[in-house]
Amino acid sequence: SRIKKISGLYKGLKLFTTSVQNIDRMVSFYKAAASSGCSLVLDLYAAYVLWSLDKQTLPQASKDWEKVRVLFTDRYVSRLKSTRNDRMIASCENNKITQAEIKAKPGQFMLLYRQSSINDIEQIGDFKDSVLIYSMWDGYRREPSFQKTQNFLDKHGIALETAHTSGHASEADLGRLVKALQPKTLIPIHTQRPQDYQRLWPHVTRLDDGKEFVIP
């Protein structure tokens, strides 16, 4: 695959960015990591999404998936504890990994990158011959908000490679996520067809741009 081919070009840390709600893409990254001899490192939010689907055939942080690791950060630990997800956090403990462990052997890991996690990722410290595999809609790279990521890449001399994706989760993926999470309120965003959500799933609230929504 394109992802595996890119991974083989770089001996250092392989960062990747994609929508964690795009389950097929997450599976593709796991397969590419495993076939390249790497472990897939998720953050707690990504681990939570996969855990919530409760499907053992999906890569997740458990004793059955040794090649899936989870980087704990204060931000996501606090967020999940506030929603009473202590059981999920505990389930990831055996797969927990630290920045120091990644730094010791960076070439053996494929790490999920988020712009909001730059400070946590920078603690790894070793980015020699590293790459960010970009697997989202390419248009995002032309938006001003991407500059923070570009500055991070430039600062550490990290290469950028693109593995094309539509940038959108499929209806089937979204349906599986809704079924697993069973939200009390579902708000369509970043879509040209918000009316389809009301046809497909319950508890949908449509909001116009700029309209405030108060979480009960």
Short mmCIF file of C-alpha atoms in Angstrom, two decimals:
data_model
loop_
_atom_site.label_atom_id
_atom_site.label_comp_id
_atom_site.label_asym_id
_atom_site.label_seq_id
_atom_site.Cartn_x
_atom_site.Cartn_y
_atom_site.Cartn_z
CA SER A 1 0.00 0.00 0.00
CA ARG A 2 0.98 3.66 -0.34
CA ILE A 3 1.28 3.97 3.46
CA LYS A 4 3.62 0.99 3.73
CA LYS A 5 5.69 2.26 0.82
CA ILE A 6 6.15 5.65 2.51
CA SER A 7 7.04 3.98 5.82
CA GLY A 8 9.85 2.07 4.14
CA LEU A 9 11.49 5.30 2.99
CA TYR A 10 12.10 6.65 6.49
CA LYS A 11 14.08 5.03 9.31
CA GLY A 12 12.82 7.36 12.05
CA LEU A 13 9.45 7.99 13.65
CA LYS A 14 6.45 7.66 11.37
CA LEU A 15 3.77 10.20 12.30
CA PHE A 16 0.37 9.98 10.62
CA THR A 17 -2.73 12.10 10.61
CA THR A 18 -6.21 11.02 9.59
CA SER A 19 -9.76 11.12 10.90
CA VAL A 20 -10.03 8.50 13.62
CA GLN A 21 -13.72 8.19 12.72
CA ASN A 22 -12.64 6.83 9.35
CA ILE A 23 -12.37 3.28 10.64
CA ASP A 24 -11.21 1.76 7.36
CA ARG A 25 -8.33 4.22 7.25
CA MET A 26 -7.35 3.45 10.84
CA VAL A 27 -7.26 -0.25 9.95
CA SER A 28 -5.09 0.57 6.91
CA PHE A 29 -2.57 2.35 9.12
CA TYR A 30 -2.52 -0.56 11.56
CA LYS A 31 -1.87 -3.05 8.75
CA ALA A 32 0.86 -0.84 7.28
CA ALA A 33 2.50 -0.46 10.69
CA ALA A 34 2.37 -4.20 11.42
CA SER A 35 3.73 -5.19 8.02
CA SER A 36 6.55 -2.67 8.46
CA GLY A 37 7.49 -4.10 11.86
CA CYS A 38 6.14 -1.08 13.72
CA SER A 39 3.67 -0.63 16.56
CA LEU A 40 0.71 1.70 16.01
CA VAL A 41 0.58 4.38 18.71
CA LEU A 42 -2.79 6.01 19.36
CA ASP A 43 -3.87 8.75 21.71
CA LEU A 44 -6.62 8.07 24.24
CA TYR A 45 -9.34 9.60 22.08
CA ALA A 46 -8.57 7.32 19.12
CA ALA A 47 -8.34 4.37 21.49
CA TYR A 48 -11.72 5.35 22.91
CA VAL A 49 -13.37 5.48 19.48
CA LEU A 50 -12.13 2.00 18.56
CA TRP A 51 -12.96 0.64 22.03
CA SER A 52 -16.49 2.05 21.83
CA LEU A 53 -17.24 0.10 18.67
CA ASP A 54 -16.76 -3.09 20.72
CA LYS A 55 -15.60 -5.10 17.74
CA GLN A 56 -12.68 -7.42 18.44
CA THR A 57 -11.66 -7.53 14.78
CA LEU A 58 -10.68 -3.85 14.95
CA PRO A 59 -7.24 -2.88 16.26
CA GLN A 60 -7.55 -1.58 19.81
CA ALA A 61 -5.69 -1.16 23.06
CA SER A 62 -6.01 -4.57 24.67
CA LYS A 63 -3.84 -7.57 25.54
CA ASP A 64 -4.92 -9.20 22.26
CA TRP A 65 -3.36 -6.39 20.22
CA GLU A 66 0.29 -6.16 21.27
CA LYS A 67 1.16 -3.93 18.30
CA VAL A 68 -1.31 -1.25 19.42
CA ARG A 69 0.05 1.17 22.01
CA VAL A 70 -1.50 4.22 23.66
CA LEU A 71 0.24 7.47 24.53
CA PHE A 72 -1.45 8.86 27.64
CA THR A 73 -1.66 12.65 27.91
CA ASP A 74 -3.14 14.74 30.72
CA ARG A 75 -5.58 16.37 28.29
CA TYR A 76 -7.34 13.19 27.23
CA VAL A 77 -7.09 11.48 30.62
CA SER A 78 -8.92 14.42 32.20
CA ARG A 79 -11.51 14.54 29.44
CA LEU A 80 -12.32 10.84 29.63
CA LYS A 81 -12.42 10.81 33.42
CA SER A 82 -14.87 13.70 33.35
CA THR A 83 -17.21 11.53 31.27
CA ARG A 84 -16.78 8.60 33.66
CA ASN A 85 -14.75 6.45 31.31
CA ASP A 86 -12.33 5.16 33.94
CA ARG A 87 -12.99 1.58 32.80
CA MET A 88 -11.87 2.41 29.28
CA ILE A 89 -8.72 4.13 30.57
CA ALA A 90 -7.94 1.12 32.76
CA SER A 91 -8.35 -1.19 29.75
CA CYS A 92 -5.53 0.69 27.99
CA GLU A 93 -3.02 0.43 30.83
CA ASN A 94 -1.30 -2.71 29.49
CA ASN A 95 -0.76 -0.98 26.14
CA LYS A 96 0.45 2.32 27.60
CA ILE A 97 3.64 3.82 26.19
CA THR A 98 5.66 6.89 27.14
CA GLN A 99 7.54 9.46 25.08
CA ALA A 100 10.80 8.10 26.50
CA GLU A 101 10.03 4.60 25.18
CA ILE A 102 9.30 5.99 21.73
CA LYS A 103 12.49 8.09 21.79
CA ALA A 104 14.55 4.99 22.56
CA LYS A 105 13.51 3.31 19.29
CA PRO A 106 11.58 5.86 17.18
CA GLY A 107 11.83 3.84 13.97
CA GLN A 108 9.66 1.12 15.50
CA PHE A 109 6.57 3.29 15.91
CA MET A 110 3.83 4.82 13.79
CA LEU A 111 2.28 7.58 15.92
CA LEU A 112 -1.05 9.35 15.47
CA TYR A 113 -0.42 13.09 15.08
CA ARG A 114 -2.79 15.86 16.07
CA GLN A 115 -2.00 19.53 15.92
CA SER A 116 -3.40 19.90 19.44
CA SER A 117 -0.86 17.31 20.67
CA ILE A 118 2.29 18.99 19.35
CA ASN A 119 3.60 19.75 22.85
CA ASP A 120 3.19 16.11 23.89
CA ILE A 121 4.81 14.82 20.69
CA GLU A 122 7.74 17.23 20.95
CA GLN A 123 8.68 15.58 24.25
CA ILE A 124 9.83 12.57 22.20
CA GLY A 125 12.71 14.74 21.06
CA ASP A 126 14.18 12.54 18.30
CA PHE A 127 12.82 13.26 14.82
CA LYS A 128 15.79 12.27 12.70
CA ASP A 129 14.65 10.81 9.34
CA SER A 130 11.01 11.11 10.41
CA VAL A 131 7.90 11.67 8.31
CA LEU A 132 4.33 12.83 8.69
CA ILE A 133 1.99 10.76 6.52
CA TYR A 134 -0.89 13.06 5.68
CA SER A 135 -4.10 11.17 4.99
CA MET A 136 -6.80 13.82 5.00
CA TRP A 137 -8.36 16.10 2.40
CA ASP A 138 -5.47 17.96 0.81
CA GLY A 139 -7.38 21.25 0.91
CA TYR A 140 -6.84 21.47 4.66
CA ARG A 141 -3.15 22.04 4.02
CA ARG A 142 -3.99 25.31 2.24
CA GLU A 143 -5.90 26.69 5.22
CA PRO A 144 -4.19 29.11 7.66
CA SER A 145 -4.73 26.68 10.54
CA PHE A 146 -2.26 24.23 8.96
CA GLN A 147 0.60 26.69 9.48
CA LYS A 148 1.12 25.45 13.05
CA THR A 149 1.73 21.94 11.72
CA GLN A 150 4.01 23.26 8.98
CA ASN A 151 6.04 25.17 11.58
CA PHE A 152 6.35 21.96 13.63
CA LEU A 153 7.58 20.02 10.60
CA ASP A 154 10.06 22.73 9.62
CA LYS A 155 11.36 23.07 13.17
CA HIS A 156 12.24 19.39 13.42
CA GLY A 157 13.09 18.68 9.78
CA ILE A 158 10.20 16.22 9.42
CA ALA A 159 9.22 15.25 5.87
CA LEU A 160 5.60 15.41 4.68
CA GLU A 161 4.11 12.68 2.47
CA THR A 162 0.53 12.38 1.28
CA ALA A 163 -1.51 9.18 1.26
CA HIS A 164 -4.70 10.20 -0.49
CA THR A 165 -8.08 9.91 1.17
CA SER A 166 -11.44 11.56 0.64
CA GLY A 167 -11.21 13.13 4.10
CA HIS A 168 -14.71 11.95 4.99
CA ALA A 169 -15.94 8.93 6.88
CA SER A 170 -18.43 6.76 5.01
CA GLU A 171 -22.10 6.52 5.97
CA ALA A 172 -21.44 2.97 7.19
CA ASP A 173 -18.57 4.11 9.44
CA LEU A 174 -20.64 6.95 10.87
CA GLY A 175 -23.53 4.56 11.47
CA ARG A 176 -21.32 2.15 13.39
CA LEU A 177 -20.02 5.01 15.51
CA VAL A 178 -23.51 6.32 16.30
CA LYS A 179 -24.70 2.83 17.21
CA ALA A 180 -21.73 2.31 19.53
CA LEU A 181 -21.85 5.69 21.27
CA GLN A 182 -25.66 6.12 21.34
CA PRO A 183 -25.47 9.91 21.78
CA LYS A 184 -28.32 11.81 23.38
CA THR A 185 -27.82 14.54 20.79
CA LEU A 186 -26.21 14.21 17.36
CA ILE A 187 -25.21 17.46 15.60
CA PRO A 188 -24.17 17.24 11.93
CA ILE A 189 -21.06 19.27 11.09
CA HIS A 190 -18.76 19.54 8.07
CA THR A 191 -21.36 18.11 5.71
CA GLN A 192 -23.31 19.34 2.70
CA ARG A 193 -26.27 17.06 3.51
CA PRO A 194 -27.22 17.53 7.18
CA GLN A 195 -30.79 16.47 6.36
CA ASP A 196 -29.55 12.92 5.73
CA TYR A 197 -28.59 12.59 9.40
CA GLN A 198 -32.23 13.04 10.42
CA ARG A 199 -33.25 10.33 7.99
CA LEU A 200 -30.59 7.88 9.15
CA TRP A 201 -30.27 8.35 12.92
CA PRO A 202 -32.28 9.47 15.96
CA HIS A 203 -31.76 12.48 18.25
CA VAL A 204 -30.40 14.75 15.51
CA THR A 205 -30.24 18.49 16.10
CA ARG A 206 -29.42 20.69 13.11
CA LEU A 207 -27.77 24.03 13.81
CA ASP A 208 -27.25 26.98 11.49
CA ASP A 209 -23.72 28.43 11.33
CA GLY A 210 -23.08 30.68 14.30
CA LYS A 211 -26.01 29.37 16.33
CA GLU A 212 -25.18 28.60 19.94
CA PHE A 213 -25.90 25.19 21.41
CA VAL A 214 -26.00 24.81 25.18
CA ILE A 215 -24.99 21.36 26.42
CA PRO A 216 -27.53 20.32 29.06
#
